[in-house]
Amino acid sequence: MTALVTSPAVAYGPALGVPADLAPLVPDVRRLAILRANGLGDLVVSEPALSAVRAAYPDAEITLLGQPHHEALLAGRPSPVDRVVFVPPVPGVRVGPGPDAPADVVEAWAAEQRAYGFDLAIQMHGGGGNSNPLLARLGARVSAGTAAPGAPRLERWVPYTPYQHDTLRWNELAAAVGAPTPRIEPRLTVTEADLAASREVVTETDEPLVVVHPGATDARRCYPEDRLGAVAAALDGARVVVVGGGSEGDRVAEVARGYAAVTGHAPETVVGGVTLPGLVGLLARARLMIGNDSGPRHVAGAVGTPTVAVFTYANLADVAPLTRVWHRVLVSWHGGCQVCGRRVLEGWCGHHASATHDVPVEEVREAAQDLWAQSAL
């Protein structure tokens, strides 16, 4: 089993430099694992690095150690990944609700991965405090990953520091295993099945489509819904569809009310009625997507749809789009809870309220109108 390297080691980078900056390829890699078991948007922002690893190891089978929503996104479309293995809710690595997995469940999962026999395992999950020890338990011949201060280091590692964009972070890690990364914007292939699934819930018309998604995993990232509705209402000639998951009905309804307050009529709404492939297809059909820092915003950007989104200062540096021709980013520089004022980086306050409410609606509306006009050219 590969041991953790606890003594100082060489960090590799930069990823976007000349080939001499790259670490050498790991030889004779037949089976390769990548740990990226977090959110939908997290997977999307790492796509340039994943694709670089795929190109650098064309003959290897790549296993994503991920989550069910990753399999739902990748199934049936070209991607850098050959198979997805679900990671149990490991303490410190877990994602989603519910209790942590018992130690014997985690060990059984790790033993199964060891038996599979990975030649190279890459940790793209986080700072490494918990994820690096988990990756080391897989017993790969060579392991690589990021390491925050105080985290154990794998054989090949790059520093994990705050306020670095995730795409660039994982590009640097790809360089540590010999994979040059020429792109900084994610890409996601849209299939005919995606488009067909989207048409089952939102019919095709000649009107240019605007998709509004008011949700986010963290409620603090949600811009006030009535304002999103007002922004969408200001787009001349747009067919507006407001989309949310099954638990986001109230948010969708608030967007609809804000839209109706301006236009006098309700927009189309979809709550919990679209599959993940259908959402990909719907976002690909849209001329503009309006929302928050969320998985659907990342998906929209990756399929080539222009986006307008509101971010807290905390998420601006690490996951906001890196280009601005087709993406507009509005920022709450205070990022404080609408109820108590506690700032995002000061910890969870428990109010489930917006921390982007201080961004003036006029700024969001102006950005949306500008991009709407640009996308029509």
Tab-separated table of C-alpha atoms in Angstrom:
chain	number	residue	atom	x	y	z
A	1	MET	CA	0.000	0.000	0.000
A	2	THR	CA	1.300	3.456	-0.877
A	3	ALA	CA	2.446	5.342	2.188
A	4	LEU	CA	1.817	9.013	2.798
A	5	VAL	CA	4.838	11.222	2.333
A	6	THR	CA	5.102	13.226	5.543
A	7	SER	CA	8.513	14.767	4.889
A	8	PRO	CA	8.892	17.805	2.596
A	9	ALA	CA	8.504	16.907	-1.086
A	10	VAL	CA	8.694	18.695	-4.393
A	11	ALA	CA	5.529	20.496	-5.472
A	12	TYR	CA	4.901	20.584	-9.211
A	13	GLY	CA	3.697	23.446	-11.393
A	14	PRO	CA	2.753	25.726	-12.985
A	15	ALA	CA	0.189	23.878	-15.066
A	16	LEU	CA	-0.038	26.505	-17.791
A	17	GLY	CA	3.715	26.798	-18.351
A	18	VAL	CA	5.949	25.247	-20.965
A	19	PRO	CA	6.337	21.445	-21.097
A	20	ALA	CA	9.545	21.655	-19.053
A	21	ASP	CA	7.379	22.671	-16.094
A	22	LEU	CA	5.538	19.352	-16.158
A	23	ALA	CA	6.363	16.408	-13.974
A	24	PRO	CA	7.091	13.177	-15.828
A	25	LEU	CA	4.265	10.818	-16.661
A	26	VAL	CA	3.764	7.882	-14.334
A	27	PRO	CA	4.832	4.837	-16.360
A	28	ASP	CA	2.675	1.813	-17.151
A	29	VAL	CA	-0.650	3.189	-15.914
A	30	ARG	CA	-3.488	0.831	-16.762
A	31	ARG	CA	-5.987	1.802	-14.081
A	32	LEU	CA	-6.290	5.362	-12.825
A	33	ALA	CA	-8.572	6.702	-10.064
A	34	ILE	CA	-9.581	10.314	-9.458
A	35	LEU	CA	-11.264	11.257	-6.165
A	36	ARG	CA	-13.753	14.077	-6.796
A	37	ALA	CA	-16.763	13.142	-4.656
A	38	ASN	CA	-18.457	16.501	-4.137
A	39	GLY	CA	-21.020	18.659	-5.925
A	40	LEU	CA	-22.172	18.847	-9.523
A	41	GLY	CA	-20.488	22.196	-10.108
A	42	ASP	CA	-17.305	20.908	-8.477
A	43	LEU	CA	-17.078	18.191	-11.108
A	44	VAL	CA	-17.700	20.647	-13.939
A	45	VAL	CA	-14.974	23.106	-12.877
A	46	SER	CA	-12.462	20.246	-12.771
A	47	GLU	CA	-13.261	19.095	-16.330
A	48	PRO	CA	-10.227	20.764	-17.973
A	49	ALA	CA	-7.916	18.886	-15.597
A	50	LEU	CA	-9.826	15.619	-16.013
A	51	SER	CA	-9.613	15.925	-19.795
A	52	ALA	CA	-5.899	16.703	-19.574
A	53	VAL	CA	-5.316	13.536	-17.537
A	54	ARG	CA	-7.343	11.589	-20.097
A	55	ALA	CA	-5.176	12.933	-22.932
A	56	ALA	CA	-1.953	12.225	-21.052
A	57	TYR	CA	-2.976	8.641	-20.242
A	58	PRO	CA	-4.974	7.614	-23.327
A	59	ASP	CA	-4.710	3.878	-22.708
A	60	ALA	CA	-5.652	3.948	-19.035
A	61	GLU	CA	-9.104	3.168	-17.671
A	62	ILE	CA	-10.148	6.202	-15.613
A	63	THR	CA	-12.409	5.687	-12.604
A	64	LEU	CA	-14.103	8.682	-11.023
A	65	LEU	CA	-14.542	8.126	-7.307
A	66	GLY	CA	-17.611	10.295	-7.107
A	67	GLN	CA	-21.326	10.498	-6.419
A	68	PRO	CA	-24.574	9.313	-8.067
A	69	HIS	CA	-25.238	12.744	-9.590
A	70	HIS	CA	-21.879	12.490	-11.364
A	71	GLU	CA	-22.904	9.226	-12.984
A	72	ALA	CA	-26.250	10.778	-13.962
A	73	LEU	CA	-24.431	13.669	-15.612
A	74	LEU	CA	-21.790	11.610	-17.441
A	75	ALA	CA	-23.846	8.605	-18.549
A	76	GLY	CA	-24.375	8.484	-22.291
A	77	ARG	CA	-22.113	11.394	-23.185
A	78	PRO	CA	-18.429	11.633	-24.138
A	79	SER	CA	-16.311	12.392	-21.082
A	80	PRO	CA	-12.826	11.775	-19.686
A	81	VAL	CA	-14.257	9.123	-17.343
A	82	ASP	CA	-14.752	5.429	-18.102
A	83	ARG	CA	-16.574	4.426	-14.924
A	84	VAL	CA	-17.947	5.987	-11.736
A	85	VAL	CA	-17.615	4.376	-8.309
A	86	PHE	CA	-19.682	5.933	-5.533
A	87	VAL	CA	-17.804	7.078	-2.432
A	88	PRO	CA	-19.626	6.400	0.851
A	89	PRO	CA	-20.182	9.323	3.256
A	90	VAL	CA	-16.659	9.189	4.681
A	91	PRO	CA	-16.131	11.521	7.663
A	92	GLY	CA	-14.354	14.646	6.475
A	93	VAL	CA	-14.815	13.710	2.810
A	94	ARG	CA	-18.560	13.171	2.666
A	95	VAL	CA	-21.088	15.184	0.735
A	96	GLY	CA	-24.850	15.500	1.292
A	97	PRO	CA	-27.167	14.827	4.242
A	98	GLY	CA	-27.353	11.770	6.471
A	99	PRO	CA	-24.962	10.164	8.934
A	100	ASP	CA	-21.317	9.347	8.321
A	101	ALA	CA	-20.540	5.861	7.113
A	102	PRO	CA	-19.361	3.455	9.859
A	103	ALA	CA	-15.675	2.596	9.885
A	104	ASP	CA	-16.284	-0.967	8.696
A	105	VAL	CA	-18.230	0.291	5.673
A	106	VAL	CA	-15.421	2.661	4.744
A	107	GLU	CA	-12.830	-0.086	5.145
A	108	ALA	CA	-14.859	-2.483	2.989
A	109	TRP	CA	-15.077	0.181	0.282
A	110	ALA	CA	-11.336	0.908	0.482
A	111	ALA	CA	-10.526	-2.814	0.367
A	112	GLU	CA	-12.611	-3.192	-2.788
A	113	GLN	CA	-10.671	-0.368	-4.437
A	114	ARG	CA	-7.340	-1.857	-3.344
A	115	ALA	CA	-8.337	-5.162	-4.888
A	116	TYR	CA	-9.138	-3.406	-8.157
A	117	GLY	CA	-5.476	-2.433	-8.418
A	118	PHE	CA	-5.032	1.214	-9.342
A	119	ASP	CA	-1.661	2.221	-10.732
A	120	LEU	CA	-2.249	5.946	-10.192
A	121	ALA	CA	-4.681	7.654	-7.810
A	122	ILE	CA	-5.275	11.419	-7.857
A	123	GLN	CA	-6.980	13.383	-5.085
A	124	MET	CA	-8.939	16.332	-6.579
A	125	HIS	CA	-11.315	16.591	-3.643
A	126	GLY	CA	-9.934	19.214	-1.290
A	127	GLY	CA	-7.115	20.197	1.009
A	128	GLY	CA	-6.086	16.661	1.817
A	129	GLY	CA	-6.564	16.597	5.563
A	130	ASN	CA	-9.039	13.740	5.267
A	131	SER	CA	-9.005	12.995	1.540
A	132	ASN	CA	-5.285	12.208	1.278
A	133	PRO	CA	-5.387	9.497	3.970
A	134	LEU	CA	-8.456	8.020	2.251
A	135	LEU	CA	-6.693	8.021	-1.109
A	136	ALA	CA	-3.619	6.382	0.420
A	137	ARG	CA	-5.816	3.522	1.613
A	138	LEU	CA	-6.510	2.587	-1.993
A	139	GLY	CA	-2.967	1.245	-2.346
A	140	ALA	CA	-2.183	2.756	-5.738
A	141	ARG	CA	1.372	2.427	-6.998
A	142	VAL	CA	1.622	6.250	-7.193
A	143	SER	CA	-0.636	8.798	-5.510
A	144	ALA	CA	-0.976	12.538	-6.131
A	145	GLY	CA	-3.047	15.296	-4.577
A	146	THR	CA	-3.246	18.751	-3.123
A	147	ALA	CA	-2.094	19.441	0.422
A	148	ALA	CA	-3.155	22.308	2.653
A	149	PRO	CA	-0.800	23.397	5.439
A	150	GLY	CA	-0.727	20.588	7.999
A	151	ALA	CA	-2.296	18.010	5.690
A	152	PRO	CA	-0.359	14.818	4.903
A	153	ARG	CA	1.349	14.886	1.530
A	154	LEU	CA	1.141	12.262	-1.150
A	155	GLU	CA	4.052	11.289	-3.390
A	156	ARG	CA	3.250	14.031	-5.871
A	157	TRP	CA	1.552	17.088	-4.474
A	158	VAL	CA	0.781	20.751	-5.029
A	159	PRO	CA	-0.079	23.294	-2.319
A	160	TYR	CA	-3.735	23.847	-1.486
A	161	THR	CA	-4.223	27.484	-0.527
A	162	PRO	CA	-7.312	29.672	-0.083
A	163	TYR	CA	-8.588	31.974	-2.807
A	164	GLN	CA	-7.207	30.065	-5.772
A	165	HIS	CA	-9.620	29.201	-8.539
A	166	ASP	CA	-10.498	25.508	-8.522
A	167	THR	CA	-9.967	25.056	-12.253
A	168	LEU	CA	-6.418	26.420	-12.017
A	169	ARG	CA	-5.782	24.411	-8.853
A	170	TRP	CA	-6.687	21.130	-10.532
A	171	ASN	CA	-4.814	22.121	-13.687
A	172	GLU	CA	-1.701	22.458	-11.534
A	173	LEU	CA	-2.364	19.041	-10.036
A	174	ALA	CA	-2.740	17.567	-13.516
A	175	ALA	CA	0.710	18.982	-14.271
A	176	ALA	CA	2.048	17.072	-11.272
A	177	VAL	CA	1.220	13.813	-13.068
A	178	GLY	CA	2.550	14.992	-16.420
A	179	ALA	CA	-0.673	16.281	-17.995
A	180	PRO	CA	-0.538	19.729	-19.668
A	181	THR	CA	-3.816	21.638	-19.456
A	182	PRO	CA	-4.453	24.089	-22.307
A	183	ARG	CA	-7.987	25.116	-21.248
A	184	ILE	CA	-9.402	27.106	-18.342
A	185	GLU	CA	-13.103	26.974	-19.240
A	186	PRO	CA	-14.977	23.675	-18.766
A	187	ARG	CA	-16.743	21.918	-21.632
A	188	LEU	CA	-19.645	19.480	-21.569
A	189	THR	CA	-20.913	17.652	-24.645
A	190	VAL	CA	-24.641	18.025	-25.349
A	191	THR	CA	-26.323	14.939	-26.798
A	192	GLU	CA	-29.513	14.456	-28.774
A	193	ALA	CA	-30.859	12.568	-25.757
A	194	ASP	CA	-30.315	15.688	-23.607
A	195	LEU	CA	-32.230	17.848	-26.048
A	196	ALA	CA	-35.049	15.314	-26.383
A	197	ALA	CA	-35.389	15.042	-22.589
A	198	SER	CA	-35.577	18.828	-22.297
A	199	ARG	CA	-38.319	19.057	-24.928
A	200	GLU	CA	-40.446	16.666	-22.888
A	201	VAL	CA	-40.846	19.351	-20.210
A	202	VAL	CA	-40.234	22.595	-22.153
A	203	THR	CA	-41.543	22.550	-25.705
A	204	GLU	CA	-39.631	24.006	-28.626
A	205	THR	CA	-40.737	27.398	-29.968
A	206	ASP	CA	-39.165	30.153	-32.038
A	207	GLU	CA	-38.899	32.483	-29.041
A	208	PRO	CA	-35.409	32.981	-27.573
A	209	LEU	CA	-35.216	31.151	-24.270
A	210	VAL	CA	-34.047	32.445	-20.872
A	211	VAL	CA	-33.653	29.925	-18.061
A	212	VAL	CA	-33.754	31.200	-14.487
A	213	HIS	CA	-32.489	28.896	-11.750
A	214	PRO	CA	-32.949	30.432	-8.270
A	215	GLY	CA	-31.465	27.643	-6.146
A	216	ALA	CA	-28.076	26.661	-4.730
A	217	THR	CA	-26.806	24.050	-2.304
A	218	ASP	CA	-26.137	26.789	0.265
A	219	ALA	CA	-29.074	29.146	0.780
A	220	ARG	CA	-26.664	31.998	1.465
A	221	ARG	CA	-25.694	31.927	-2.218
A	222	CYS	CA	-29.298	32.554	-3.338
A	223	TYR	CA	-30.070	36.031	-4.625
A	224	PRO	CA	-33.562	37.229	-3.579
A	225	GLU	CA	-35.965	35.431	-5.882
A	226	ASP	CA	-38.322	38.318	-6.569
A	227	ARG	CA	-35.359	40.293	-7.930
A	228	LEU	CA	-34.369	37.454	-10.261
A	229	GLY	CA	-37.913	37.572	-11.603
A	230	ALA	CA	-37.691	41.316	-12.141
A	231	VAL	CA	-34.376	40.922	-13.969
A	232	ALA	CA	-35.810	38.293	-16.321
A	233	ALA	CA	-38.850	40.481	-16.946
A	234	ALA	CA	-36.600	43.241	-18.303
A	235	LEU	CA	-35.393	41.161	-21.264
A	236	ASP	CA	-37.305	42.145	-24.374
A	237	GLY	CA	-38.767	39.274	-26.371
A	238	ALA	CA	-37.580	36.558	-24.011
A	239	ARG	CA	-39.442	33.358	-23.279
A	240	VAL	CA	-38.683	32.875	-19.575
A	241	VAL	CA	-38.655	29.453	-17.927
A	242	VAL	CA	-37.966	29.214	-14.187
A	243	VAL	CA	-36.490	25.862	-13.166
A	244	GLY	CA	-35.942	24.305	-9.752
A	245	GLY	CA	-35.507	20.962	-8.079
A	246	GLY	CA	-38.253	19.236	-6.148
A	247	SER	CA	-37.353	21.094	-2.944
A	248	GLU	CA	-37.157	24.499	-4.637
A	249	GLY	CA	-40.837	25.101	-5.356
A	250	ASP	CA	-41.050	28.111	-3.054
A	251	ARG	CA	-38.059	29.742	-4.699
A	252	VAL	CA	-39.486	29.156	-8.169
A	253	ALA	CA	-42.828	30.618	-7.083
A	254	GLU	CA	-41.132	33.752	-5.735
A	255	VAL	CA	-39.304	34.266	-9.025
A	256	ALA	CA	-42.613	33.902	-10.851
A	257	ARG	CA	-44.232	36.488	-8.581
A	258	GLY	CA	-41.397	38.946	-9.170
A	259	TYR	CA	-41.691	38.422	-12.915
A	260	ALA	CA	-45.473	38.831	-12.889
A	261	ALA	CA	-45.216	42.029	-10.839
A	262	VAL	CA	-43.403	43.625	-13.789
A	263	THR	CA	-45.058	41.975	-16.771
A	264	GLY	CA	-48.556	41.227	-15.493
A	265	HIS	CA	-48.331	37.541	-16.412
A	266	ALA	CA	-46.565	34.467	-15.062
A	267	PRO	CA	-43.542	32.823	-16.671
A	268	GLU	CA	-43.304	29.116	-17.390
A	269	THR	CA	-42.139	27.088	-14.407
A	270	VAL	CA	-40.688	23.617	-13.908
A	271	VAL	CA	-40.282	22.186	-10.400
A	272	GLY	CA	-38.687	18.775	-10.027
A	273	GLY	CA	-39.860	17.711	-13.450
A	274	VAL	CA	-36.619	17.662	-15.396
A	275	THR	CA	-33.897	15.029	-15.304
A	276	LEU	CA	-30.233	15.994	-15.168
A	277	PRO	CA	-29.794	15.198	-18.892
A	278	GLY	CA	-32.951	17.212	-19.557
A	279	LEU	CA	-31.478	20.142	-17.622
A	280	VAL	CA	-28.317	19.931	-19.719
A	281	GLY	CA	-30.434	20.030	-22.872
A	282	LEU	CA	-32.583	22.895	-21.613
A	283	LEU	CA	-29.571	25.001	-20.655
A	284	ALA	CA	-27.990	24.287	-24.037
A	285	ARG	CA	-31.151	25.532	-25.768
A	286	ALA	CA	-31.192	28.783	-23.773
A	287	ARG	CA	-29.806	32.053	-25.088
A	288	LEU	CA	-29.155	33.141	-21.499
A	289	MET	CA	-29.136	31.616	-18.023
A	290	ILE	CA	-29.715	33.748	-14.905
A	291	GLY	CA	-29.033	32.463	-11.404
A	292	ASN	CA	-26.605	32.034	-8.556
A	293	ASP	CA	-23.335	30.267	-7.857
A	294	SER	CA	-24.741	26.775	-8.449
A	295	GLY	CA	-24.222	23.521	-10.314
A	296	PRO	CA	-26.661	24.494	-13.086
A	297	ARG	CA	-24.759	27.745	-13.670
A	298	HIS	CA	-21.548	25.764	-14.142
A	299	VAL	CA	-23.344	23.363	-16.482
A	300	ALA	CA	-24.748	26.276	-18.498
A	301	GLY	CA	-21.301	27.745	-18.977
A	302	ALA	CA	-19.857	24.353	-19.920
A	303	VAL	CA	-22.429	23.828	-22.711
A	304	GLY	CA	-21.709	27.286	-24.121
A	305	THR	CA	-24.675	29.263	-22.783
A	306	PRO	CA	-24.067	32.845	-21.589
A	307	THR	CA	-24.721	33.335	-17.868
A	308	VAL	CA	-25.466	36.094	-15.387
A	309	ALA	CA	-24.972	35.084	-11.761
A	310	VAL	CA	-24.559	36.608	-8.320
A	311	PHE	CA	-21.713	35.407	-6.084
A	312	THR	CA	-20.597	36.011	-2.534
A	313	TYR	CA	-17.071	37.304	-2.091
A	314	ALA	CA	-16.178	33.911	-0.620
A	315	ASN	CA	-16.925	32.009	-3.830
A	316	LEU	CA	-15.777	34.611	-6.323
A	317	ALA	CA	-12.121	33.537	-6.240
A	318	ASP	CA	-12.530	29.784	-6.426
A	319	VAL	CA	-15.470	28.982	-8.713
A	320	ALA	CA	-16.683	32.065	-10.622
A	321	PRO	CA	-16.266	31.905	-14.408
A	322	LEU	CA	-12.764	32.917	-15.434
A	323	THR	CA	-13.835	34.729	-18.604
A	324	ARG	CA	-16.232	37.622	-19.102
A	325	VAL	CA	-17.150	37.759	-22.793
A	326	TRP	CA	-20.162	35.485	-22.251
A	327	HIS	CA	-20.432	35.536	-18.462
A	328	ARG	CA	-21.363	38.361	-16.112
A	329	VAL	CA	-20.476	38.079	-12.431
A	330	LEU	CA	-22.111	40.237	-9.768
A	331	VAL	CA	-20.487	40.151	-6.322
A	332	SER	CA	-21.621	40.738	-2.760
A	333	TRP	CA	-18.439	42.080	-1.224
A	334	HIS	CA	-19.974	41.972	2.253
A	335	GLY	CA	-21.608	38.556	1.941
A	336	GLY	CA	-23.551	38.831	5.177
A	337	CYS	CA	-26.713	36.987	6.196
A	338	GLN	CA	-29.857	38.971	5.414
A	339	VAL	CA	-31.177	38.180	8.902
A	340	CYS	CA	-28.195	38.577	11.238
A	341	GLY	CA	-25.427	40.009	9.073
A	342	ARG	CA	-22.918	37.256	9.813
A	343	ARG	CA	-20.483	37.011	6.910
A	344	VAL	CA	-20.066	33.788	4.972
A	345	LEU	CA	-16.462	33.155	6.005
A	346	GLU	CA	-17.330	33.748	9.670
A	347	GLY	CA	-19.270	30.479	9.770
A	348	TRP	CA	-22.786	29.118	9.463
A	349	CYS	CA	-25.452	31.144	11.263
A	350	GLY	CA	-28.356	28.761	10.621
A	351	HIS	CA	-30.774	31.278	9.102
A	352	HIS	CA	-30.787	29.834	5.544
A	353	ALA	CA	-31.068	33.412	4.247
A	354	SER	CA	-29.460	35.223	1.335
A	355	ALA	CA	-25.957	36.637	1.761
A	356	THR	CA	-26.046	38.330	-1.667
A	357	HIS	CA	-29.048	40.581	-0.994
A	358	ASP	CA	-26.889	43.734	-0.915
A	359	VAL	CA	-26.172	43.504	-4.667
A	360	PRO	CA	-28.456	46.132	-6.257
A	361	VAL	CA	-31.036	44.669	-8.590
A	362	GLU	CA	-30.269	47.478	-11.043
A	363	GLU	CA	-26.732	46.118	-11.497
A	364	VAL	CA	-27.967	42.598	-12.161
A	365	ARG	CA	-30.624	43.847	-14.583
A	366	GLU	CA	-28.097	45.986	-16.492
A	367	ALA	CA	-25.695	43.032	-16.791
A	368	ALA	CA	-28.480	40.763	-18.040
A	369	GLN	CA	-29.755	43.287	-20.574
A	370	ASP	CA	-26.245	43.883	-21.864
A	371	LEU	CA	-25.508	40.170	-22.325
A	372	TRP	CA	-28.974	39.565	-23.770
A	373	ALA	CA	-28.330	42.160	-26.450
A	374	GLN	CA	-24.826	40.821	-27.109
A	375	SER	CA	-26.060	37.237	-27.495
A	376	ALA	CA	-28.498	38.342	-30.208
A	377	LEU	CA	-25.732	39.576	-32.519
